[in-house]
C-alpha cells in the first residue's frame, strides 16, 4: 500500500500544479476567477427537471460546480451540481464562439461556473441545458475524490464536510432535512403561542442537568465562567417574569465522551409553559412529533435501522417502577431500605457506588434492564426524587416526582417535569446536590442563589421539557450516528 501511495502522490501533485498554472494564465490574461463578481441565477437544477414541461425552450441561468466533463471536439457535455442536484449541459463551439469554447475546454472538474442557455431534452431523453454562455466563477485548485467511489473514508468525511456535501448527495439531503425538521418545530410551537427566546451560553453557574461543564476564563472581568449544560434555569426565570410560553433551540456543552449518540456540543430545545404540568408536556410531545414527521416525511411511520416506529398511535405510558418490574422482574414497591436496594443490585450484577441512594439504584436498574426494550414511542414516568432536583414531588408519594423521559428506539429523546416552584424545597434539593458534589459526583448541580430569588418572587405552576434535536434528526433521517447529523462534529486534532 505504501508503494501505491508513493506512486500516486506525484500524479496528484502534478494535477495540482497544472491547475495553478491555469490560474496564473487566467490572471495574466485579465480573467482572474476570484475577482468580485455577481451572477444572476434564475433557477436551480431540480426546478428545471421537476417542471420540464413549463421550462422547455426557455432561457435559464444556473450556477454550480462542474462534476463531470466530456470534451468531444466541437461539442462537449458537462454536469453542473448546485444545491438542489445536478443537470447536464450541452456545450458547443458554434453556440459559445471559438474563444469561449477554448476557455471552457480548459476548465476542470470542481470549477464553479455559471451557465446560460435553453432547456431541452437530448435524444436519450435527458433534460439538459443547451449552453449559450459558460462563465468561470471560481477556480478549484484541489482534486475532488474519484467520481465512481466518492468520498467514503468516514474520518475524512467528518473533517472535510465541504467535500462530503459535494460528493455524497444523500449527505446533503440529510442536512437539508435537518433544517426542515427544525423549521417544522418552530412553526408548530409558534402556532401554539410560544415565544422563541435566547439565553446566555456563558454562565457563572451551569445548572439544569446532570453533566460536567466546560470551564473558561473571562479576562475582562477576571472571572471564571462555564459553558451552559442546559437552557432550563434562565427559561424558568422568564416564566417568573410573565412570559407564559417560551422556548429556545440552541447549542449546549457537556464535558463528556464521544460515541454514536453523544457529542460534547449538541443542539437542545427546551420549552416551558405556565399553568400546566408533565401531563400537558406529554400531550405536547405526542402532537409535536406527529406534526414534524408528517410535515417533513409525509408520514407518521418512520423506519430506523429496519425497524418501524409508529408516531400515529397513542404513545405508551409506564412508570419507572413498572418498567423495572416488567423488564427486570424486580418490584421496587417492595424495596424499603437502601440495604435492600444494594443487595438487589449485587444479585442482579448492577454496578453502583457507595454514594448512590435507593432511588439512584432504581434508575440504574432501569438503564440496565428496561431502556433497550423501549423501541416504540414511550413515556417513562415518575422518577425517584434523588435524580430529579428540579421537579415537583408526587403528592401521594414524595419519594417520586412528576417527571417523564420520552423514549424511542431504546434512546432517551426528551426529559420533562412538572417544574418545582417551591423555593424552600428547591433550596433543600440544591443542598442535597452540593453534598453529592462533595462526595465526588462531578455532574451534581450547585446552588443558584439568583434562581432561588426568582422562585421566591413566585413562579406559576409550570410544565417544562427538553428535546434532543440531534437524536430526533437521527431517527427522522435514518442516520447511524450523531456525527451524521452534525455538520461539523467534534474531532480530535490531527496534530495530537
Coordinates of C-alpha atoms in Angstrom, one line a residue:
X1 CA 0.0 0.0 0.0
X2 CA 2.8 2.4 0.8
X3 CA 4.3 1.9 -2.6
X4 CA 0.9 2.5 -4.2
X5 CA 0.5 5.8 -2.3
X6 CA 4.0 6.9 -3.3
X7 CA 3.2 6.2 -6.9
X8 CA 0.0 8.2 -6.7
X9 CA 1.4 11.3 -5.0
X10 CA 3.4 12.7 -7.9
X11 CA 0.3 12.4 -10.2
X12 CA -1.9 14.3 -7.7
X13 CA 0.8 16.9 -7.2
X14 CA 1.2 17.3 -10.9
X15 CA -2.5 17.8 -11.4
X16 CA -2.5 20.5 -8.7
X17 CA 0.5 22.1 -10.4
X18 CA -1.3 22.2 -13.7
X19 CA -4.4 23.9 -12.1
X20 CA -2.2 26.6 -10.5
X21 CA -0.6 27.2 -13.9
X22 CA -4.0 27.5 -15.4
X23 CA -4.9 30.0 -12.7
X24 CA -1.8 32.0 -13.3
X25 CA -2.5 32.1 -17.1
X26 CA -6.1 33.3 -16.4
X27 CA -4.9 36.1 -14.1
X28 CA -2.2 37.1 -16.6
X29 CA -4.8 37.5 -19.3
X30 CA -7.2 39.6 -17.1
X31 CA -9.6 36.7 -16.4
X32 CA -9.0 36.3 -12.6
X33 CA -11.7 33.9 -11.4
X34 CA -11.5 35.2 -7.9
X35 CA -12.4 38.8 -8.7
X36 CA -15.6 40.4 -7.3
X37 CA -18.4 39.0 -9.4
X38 CA -22.2 38.8 -9.3
X39 CA -24.0 36.1 -11.2
X40 CA -27.8 36.2 -11.5
X41 CA -29.2 32.7 -11.1
X42 CA -32.7 32.3 -12.5
X43 CA -33.4 28.7 -11.3
X44 CA -31.9 25.6 -9.8
X45 CA -31.3 22.2 -11.4
X46 CA -34.3 20.5 -9.8
X47 CA -36.6 23.4 -10.7
X48 CA -35.8 22.6 -14.4
X49 CA -36.2 18.9 -14.0
X50 CA -39.4 19.0 -11.9
X51 CA -41.1 21.5 -14.2
X52 CA -39.7 20.5 -17.6
X53 CA -43.0 20.9 -19.5
X54 CA -43.1 24.6 -18.4
X55 CA -39.4 25.1 -18.8
X56 CA -38.8 23.5 -22.2
X57 CA -37.4 26.0 -24.7
X58 CA -36.9 28.7 -22.1
X59 CA -33.7 30.6 -21.4
X60 CA -32.3 29.9 -17.9
X61 CA -29.2 30.6 -16.0
X62 CA -27.8 28.2 -13.4
X63 CA -24.6 28.2 -11.3
X64 CA -22.7 25.4 -9.7
X65 CA -19.8 23.0 -9.7
X66 CA -18.6 21.0 -12.7
X67 CA -18.8 17.4 -11.6
X68 CA -18.3 15.6 -14.9
X69 CA -16.9 16.7 -18.3
X70 CA -16.7 15.1 -21.7
X71 CA -14.9 17.0 -24.4
X72 CA -15.6 15.8 -27.9
X73 CA -14.0 18.1 -30.5
X74 CA -16.6 20.8 -31.4
X75 CA -19.2 19.8 -28.8
X76 CA -19.0 18.7 -25.2
X77 CA -21.1 17.8 -22.2
X78 CA -20.7 18.6 -18.5
X79 CA -22.7 18.1 -15.4
X80 CA -23.2 21.1 -13.1
X81 CA -24.1 20.5 -9.4
X82 CA -26.0 23.1 -7.4
X83 CA -27.7 22.9 -4.0
X84 CA -30.7 21.1 -5.5
X85 CA -28.9 18.5 -7.6
X86 CA -27.1 18.2 -11.0
X87 CA -28.1 19.0 -14.5
X88 CA -26.4 18.1 -17.8
X89 CA -25.2 20.9 -20.0
X90 CA -24.5 20.7 -23.7
X91 CA -21.7 23.0 -24.8
X92 CA -21.0 23.5 -28.5
X93 CA -18.4 25.7 -30.1
X94 CA -20.9 27.1 -32.6
X95 CA -23.1 28.3 -29.7
X96 CA -20.4 29.7 -27.5
X97 CA -17.9 31.0 -30.0
X98 CA -14.4 29.8 -30.6
X99 CA -12.6 31.7 -27.9
X100 CA -15.2 31.0 -25.2
X101 CA -15.2 27.3 -26.2
X102 CA -11.4 27.1 -25.8
X103 CA -11.8 28.6 -22.3
X104 CA -14.5 26.0 -21.4
X105 CA -12.2 23.1 -22.5
X106 CA -9.6 24.3 -20.0
X107 CA -12.0 24.2 -17.1
X108 CA -11.5 21.4 -14.6
X109 CA -13.8 19.2 -12.5
X110 CA -14.6 21.1 -9.4
X111 CA -14.6 24.6 -11.0
X112 CA -17.6 26.7 -10.2
X113 CA -19.4 28.0 -13.3
X114 CA -22.4 30.0 -14.4
X115 CA -24.3 28.5 -17.4
X116 CA -26.8 30.3 -19.6
X117 CA -28.9 28.5 -22.2
X118 CA -32.0 26.9 -23.4
X119 CA -33.7 24.0 -21.7
X120 CA -34.2 20.9 -23.9
X121 CA -34.1 17.1 -24.0
X122 CA -31.3 15.1 -25.6
X123 CA -32.0 12.2 -27.9
X124 CA -31.6 9.8 -25.0
X125 CA -34.3 11.8 -23.1
X126 CA -32.1 13.5 -20.6
X127 CA -33.2 17.0 -19.5
X128 CA -30.3 19.4 -20.3
X129 CA -29.3 23.0 -21.0
X130 CA -28.0 24.0 -24.4
X131 CA -25.4 26.5 -23.3
X132 CA -25.0 29.9 -25.0
X133 CA -22.5 31.1 -22.3
X134 CA -20.4 29.4 -19.7
X135 CA -18.6 31.7 -17.3
X136 CA -15.9 30.6 -14.8
X137 CA -16.9 32.0 -11.4
X138 CA -14.3 30.3 -9.2
X139 CA -11.3 28.1 -9.9
X140 CA -10.8 24.8 -7.9
X141 CA -7.2 24.2 -7.1
X142 CA -7.8 20.9 -5.3
X143 CA -8.6 17.5 -6.8
X144 CA -12.0 16.0 -5.9
X145 CA -12.3 12.3 -4.9
X146 CA -12.6 9.9 -7.8
X147 CA -16.2 10.1 -9.0
X148 CA -17.1 6.4 -9.1
X149 CA -16.2 5.7 -5.4
X150 CA -16.9 9.1 -4.0
X151 CA -15.7 10.1 -0.5
X152 CA -16.1 7.0 1.7
X153 CA -13.5 7.5 4.4
X154 CA -15.6 8.3 7.4
X155 CA -12.9 10.3 9.2
X156 CA -12.2 12.5 6.2
X157 CA -16.0 12.9 5.6
X158 CA -16.4 14.4 9.1
X159 CA -13.3 16.5 8.9
X160 CA -13.9 17.8 5.4
X161 CA -17.7 18.1 5.4
X162 CA -17.5 20.5 2.5
X163 CA -16.1 17.7 0.3
X164 CA -18.6 15.2 1.8
X165 CA -21.5 17.5 0.8
X166 CA -20.2 17.8 -2.8
X167 CA -19.6 14.1 -3.3
X168 CA -22.4 12.4 -1.4
X169 CA -25.9 13.7 -2.3
X170 CA -27.5 11.7 0.4
X171 CA -25.5 13.7 3.0
X172 CA -26.7 16.9 1.5
X173 CA -30.2 15.6 1.7
X174 CA -29.8 14.7 5.4
X175 CA -28.8 18.2 6.3
X176 CA -31.5 19.8 4.2
X177 CA -34.0 17.6 6.0
X178 CA -32.5 18.6 9.4
X179 CA -33.1 22.2 8.5
X180 CA -36.7 21.4 7.6
X181 CA -37.2 19.5 10.9
X182 CA -36.1 22.5 13.0
X183 CA -38.3 24.8 10.9
X184 CA -41.3 22.5 11.4
X185 CA -40.7 22.5 15.2
X186 CA -40.6 26.3 15.2
X187 CA -43.8 26.6 13.1
X188 CA -45.6 24.2 15.5
X189 CA -44.6 26.0 18.7
X190 CA -45.2 29.4 17.2
X191 CA -48.7 28.2 16.3
X192 CA -49.2 27.2 19.9
X193 CA -48.4 30.6 21.2
X194 CA -44.8 30.0 22.2
X195 CA -42.2 32.8 22.1
X196 CA -38.7 31.9 20.9
X197 CA -36.0 33.5 23.1
X198 CA -32.3 33.4 23.6
X199 CA -30.4 32.9 26.9
X200 CA -26.7 33.1 27.9
X201 CA -24.2 30.5 26.8
X202 CA -21.5 31.8 29.2
X203 CA -22.8 31.4 32.8
X204 CA -21.3 31.6 36.3
X205 CA -23.4 28.6 37.4
X206 CA -24.0 25.8 34.9
X207 CA -27.2 24.1 36.2
X208 CA -30.3 22.4 35.0
X209 CA -28.8 19.0 34.1
X210 CA -26.6 16.3 35.5
X211 CA -23.4 16.9 33.5
X212 CA -19.9 18.2 33.8
X213 CA -19.4 21.6 32.3
X214 CA -16.6 23.1 30.3
X215 CA -14.9 26.0 32.1
X216 CA -13.2 29.1 30.7
X217 CA -11.9 32.4 32.0
X218 CA -13.2 35.8 31.1
X219 CA -10.3 38.2 31.0
X220 CA -12.2 41.4 31.1
X221 CA -13.9 40.6 34.4
X222 CA -11.0 38.4 35.7
X223 CA -13.6 35.8 36.5
X224 CA -14.2 32.1 35.7
X225 CA -17.3 31.2 33.6
X226 CA -18.8 27.9 32.4
X227 CA -20.4 27.0 29.1
X228 CA -24.1 26.1 29.7
X229 CA -25.1 22.5 30.0
X230 CA -28.8 23.3 29.8
X231 CA -31.3 26.0 29.0
X232 CA -33.5 25.4 31.9
X233 CA -32.8 27.9 34.7
X234 CA -32.8 31.0 32.5
X235 CA -36.0 30.0 30.7
X236 CA -37.7 29.5 34.1
X237 CA -36.7 33.0 35.1
X238 CA -38.7 34.2 32.1
X239 CA -41.8 32.3 33.3
X240 CA -41.4 34.1 36.6
X241 CA -41.2 37.3 34.5
X242 CA -44.6 36.6 33.0
X243 CA -43.7 35.1 29.6
X244 CA -46.1 32.2 29.8
X245 CA -44.8 30.1 26.9
X246 CA -41.2 30.2 25.9
X247 CA -38.7 28.0 24.0
X248 CA -35.1 28.1 22.9
X249 CA -33.3 26.0 20.3
X250 CA -29.5 26.3 20.9
X251 CA -26.2 24.6 21.5
X252 CA -25.3 23.3 24.9
X253 CA -21.9 21.9 26.0
X254 CA -21.2 18.9 28.2
X255 CA -17.7 17.7 29.0
X256 CA -18.3 14.1 28.4
X257 CA -17.2 11.3 26.0
X258 CA -17.9 10.8 22.3
X259 CA -19.9 8.0 20.9
X260 CA -22.6 7.3 18.3
X261 CA -25.2 9.3 20.3
X262 CA -23.0 11.9 22.2
X263 CA -21.1 14.9 21.1
X264 CA -19.7 17.5 23.6
X265 CA -21.7 20.3 21.9
X266 CA -25.1 19.5 20.7
X267 CA -28.5 21.1 19.9
X268 CA -31.1 21.1 22.7
X269 CA -34.6 22.6 22.6
X270 CA -36.2 23.4 25.9
X271 CA -39.7 24.9 26.3
X272 CA -41.7 26.0 29.4
X273 CA -45.4 26.5 29.7
X274 CA -47.1 28.1 32.6
X275 CA -50.3 26.7 34.1
X276 CA -49.7 23.1 33.0
X277 CA -47.8 20.0 34.3
X278 CA -46.0 17.0 33.0
X279 CA -49.2 15.5 31.6
X280 CA -49.5 18.6 29.4
X281 CA -45.9 18.1 28.3
X282 CA -46.7 14.5 27.2
X283 CA -49.6 15.7 25.1
X284 CA -47.4 18.4 23.5
X285 CA -44.7 15.9 22.8
X286 CA -47.0 13.5 21.0
X287 CA -48.5 16.3 18.9
X288 CA -45.1 17.8 18.1
X289 CA -43.5 14.6 17.0
X290 CA -46.5 13.7 14.8
X291 CA -46.6 17.2 13.3
X292 CA -42.9 17.2 12.4
X293 CA -42.9 13.7 11.0
X294 CA -45.9 14.3 8.8
X295 CA -44.7 17.7 7.6
X296 CA -41.1 16.6 6.8
X297 CA -41.5 12.9 5.9
X298 CA -45.2 12.9 4.8
X299 CA -46.0 10.0 7.2
X300 CA -46.2 9.3 10.9
X301 CA -44.5 5.9 10.4
X302 CA -40.7 6.1 10.4
X303 CA -38.2 3.3 9.8
X304 CA -34.8 3.4 11.6
X305 CA -32.3 0.6 11.0
X306 CA -35.0 -1.5 9.5
X307 CA -37.4 -1.1 12.5
X308 CA -40.7 0.7 12.0
X309 CA -41.9 3.1 14.7
X310 CA -45.4 4.5 14.6
X311 CA -45.9 8.0 15.8
X312 CA -49.6 7.9 14.8
X313 CA -50.6 5.6 17.6
X314 CA -51.0 6.8 21.2
X315 CA -47.6 6.7 23.0
X316 CA -47.3 4.2 25.7
X317 CA -47.1 5.5 29.3
X318 CA -45.4 3.5 32.0
X319 CA -43.8 4.4 35.4
X320 CA -40.2 3.7 36.0
X321 CA -41.1 1.3 38.8
X322 CA -43.4 -0.7 36.5
X323 CA -40.8 -0.7 33.7
X324 CA -38.2 -2.2 36.1
X325 CA -40.8 -4.8 37.3
X326 CA -41.6 -5.6 33.7
X327 CA -38.1 -6.0 32.3
X328 CA -36.0 -6.9 35.4
X329 CA -38.6 -8.8 37.4
X330 CA -37.9 -6.6 40.5
X331 CA -40.8 -4.9 42.3
X332 CA -39.4 -1.7 43.7
X333 CA -42.5 -1.1 45.7
X334 CA -41.2 -3.8 48.0
X335 CA -37.8 -2.2 48.4
X336 CA -37.9 -0.3 51.7
X337 CA -34.3 0.4 52.6
X338 CA -31.0 1.3 50.9
X339 CA -29.6 -2.0 52.1
X340 CA -32.3 -3.9 50.3
X341 CA -31.6 -1.9 47.1
X342 CA -27.9 -2.6 47.3
X343 CA -28.5 -6.3 47.9
X344 CA -30.7 -6.5 44.8
X345 CA -28.1 -4.6 42.7
X346 CA -25.4 -7.1 43.7
X347 CA -27.8 -10.0 43.0
X348 CA -28.6 -8.7 39.5
X349 CA -25.0 -7.5 38.8
X350 CA -25.9 -3.9 38.6
X351 CA -22.9 -1.7 39.4
X352 CA -23.4 1.1 41.9
X353 CA -21.3 3.5 44.1
X354 CA -21.5 3.8 47.8
X355 CA -22.9 7.3 47.5
X356 CA -25.9 6.1 45.5
X357 CA -29.2 6.4 47.3
X358 CA -32.1 3.9 46.9
X359 CA -33.8 5.9 44.1
X360 CA -30.5 6.2 42.2
X361 CA -30.1 2.4 42.2
X362 CA -33.7 2.1 40.8
X363 CA -32.5 4.4 38.0
X364 CA -29.5 2.1 37.4
X365 CA -31.8 -0.9 37.2
X366 CA -34.0 0.9 34.6
X367 CA -30.9 1.8 32.5
X368 CA -29.6 -1.8 32.7
X369 CA -32.8 -3.7 32.0
X370 CA -35.5 -1.5 30.5
X371 CA -34.2 1.1 28.2
X372 CA -33.2 -1.2 25.3
X373 CA -36.8 -2.5 25.1
X374 CA -38.4 0.9 24.6
X375 CA -38.5 0.9 20.8
X376 CA -42.0 2.3 20.1
X377 CA -42.7 5.8 21.5
X378 CA -42.9 5.5 25.3
X379 CA -43.2 7.9 28.2
X380 CA -41.4 6.6 31.3
X381 CA -42.9 8.5 34.2
X382 CA -42.5 9.2 37.9
X383 CA -38.7 9.1 38.6
X384 CA -37.1 8.9 42.1
X385 CA -36.6 12.2 43.8
X386 CA -32.8 11.7 44.2
X387 CA -32.2 12.0 40.4
X388 CA -34.7 14.9 39.9
X389 CA -33.5 18.0 41.8
X390 CA -35.7 20.5 39.9
X391 CA -39.0 18.5 39.8
X392 CA -42.2 18.6 41.9
X393 CA -42.8 15.7 44.2
X394 CA -45.8 13.4 43.7
X395 CA -48.2 14.4 46.4
X396 CA -49.3 10.9 47.1
X397 CA -45.7 9.5 47.2
X398 CA -43.0 12.1 47.9
X399 CA -40.2 9.6 47.1
X400 CA -41.0 10.1 43.5
X401 CA -41.5 13.2 41.3
X402 CA -43.7 14.3 38.3
X403 CA -41.2 13.6 35.7
X404 CA -41.0 11.6 32.4
X405 CA -38.5 10.7 29.9
X406 CA -39.6 10.1 26.3
X407 CA -38.0 7.0 24.6
X408 CA -37.8 5.7 21.1
X409 CA -35.5 3.1 19.6
X410 CA -34.2 2.5 23.1
X411 CA -32.9 6.1 23.3
X412 CA -33.9 8.9 25.6
X413 CA -35.4 11.6 23.3
X414 CA -36.8 14.1 25.8
X415 CA -36.9 14.8 29.5
X416 CA -39.8 16.7 31.2
X417 CA -41.1 17.8 34.6
X418 CA -43.8 19.4 36.5
X419 CA -41.4 22.1 37.4
X420 CA -40.6 22.6 41.1
X421 CA -41.7 26.1 42.1
X422 CA -41.4 25.9 45.9
X423 CA -38.2 27.9 46.7
X424 CA -37.8 26.3 50.1
X425 CA -37.9 22.8 48.7
X426 CA -35.7 23.9 45.8
X427 CA -33.0 25.1 48.3
X428 CA -33.1 21.8 50.1
X429 CA -32.6 20.0 46.8
X430 CA -29.7 22.2 45.9
X431 CA -28.1 21.4 49.3
X432 CA -28.5 17.7 48.6
X433 CA -26.8 18.2 45.2
X434 CA -23.9 20.1 47.0
X435 CA -23.4 17.1 49.2
X436 CA -23.3 14.8 46.2
X437 CA -20.7 17.1 44.6
X438 CA -18.6 16.9 47.8
X439 CA -18.8 13.1 47.6
X440 CA -17.3 13.1 44.1
X441 CA -20.3 13.4 41.8
X442 CA -18.9 15.9 39.2
X443 CA -22.3 16.1 37.5
X444 CA -24.2 17.4 40.5
X445 CA -25.7 20.9 40.5
X446 CA -24.6 23.7 42.7
X447 CA -26.8 26.3 44.4
X448 CA -28.0 29.1 42.2
X449 CA -29.0 31.9 44.5
X450 CA -30.4 34.2 41.8
X451 CA -32.6 31.3 40.6
X452 CA -33.8 30.8 44.1
X453 CA -34.5 34.5 44.4
X454 CA -36.6 34.3 41.2
X455 CA -38.6 31.4 42.7
X456 CA -39.2 33.5 45.8
X457 CA -40.7 36.2 43.5
X458 CA -43.1 33.5 42.5
X459 CA -43.3 31.1 39.6
X460 CA -46.7 29.8 38.4
X461 CA -47.3 26.0 38.1
X462 CA -45.3 25.1 35.0
X463 CA -44.5 22.2 32.7
X464 CA -41.2 22.0 31.0
X465 CA -39.4 19.7 28.6
X466 CA -36.0 19.3 26.9
X467 CA -35.7 17.7 23.5
X468 CA -32.5 16.3 22.0
X469 CA -32.7 17.7 18.5
X470 CA -29.8 15.7 17.1
X471 CA -31.3 12.4 18.1
X472 CA -34.6 13.4 16.7
X473 CA -32.8 14.2 13.4
X474 CA -31.0 10.8 13.5
X475 CA -34.4 9.0 13.7
X476 CA -36.1 11.0 11.1
X477 CA -33.2 10.8 8.6
X478 CA -32.2 7.1 9.4
X479 CA -28.7 8.2 10.3
X480 CA -26.5 5.8 12.2
X481 CA -24.5 8.2 14.3
X482 CA -24.9 11.7 15.8
X483 CA -21.9 12.8 13.7
X484 CA -24.0 12.1 10.6
X485 CA -26.5 14.9 11.6
X486 CA -23.9 17.4 12.8
X487 CA -22.3 19.4 10.0
X488 CA -19.1 19.8 11.9
X489 CA -18.8 17.2 14.7
X490 CA -16.1 17.4 17.3
X491 CA -12.9 15.6 16.1
X492 CA -9.6 15.0 17.8
X493 CA -6.9 17.3 16.3
X494 CA -4.8 15.6 13.7
X495 CA -1.6 17.0 15.2
X496 CA -2.2 15.5 18.7

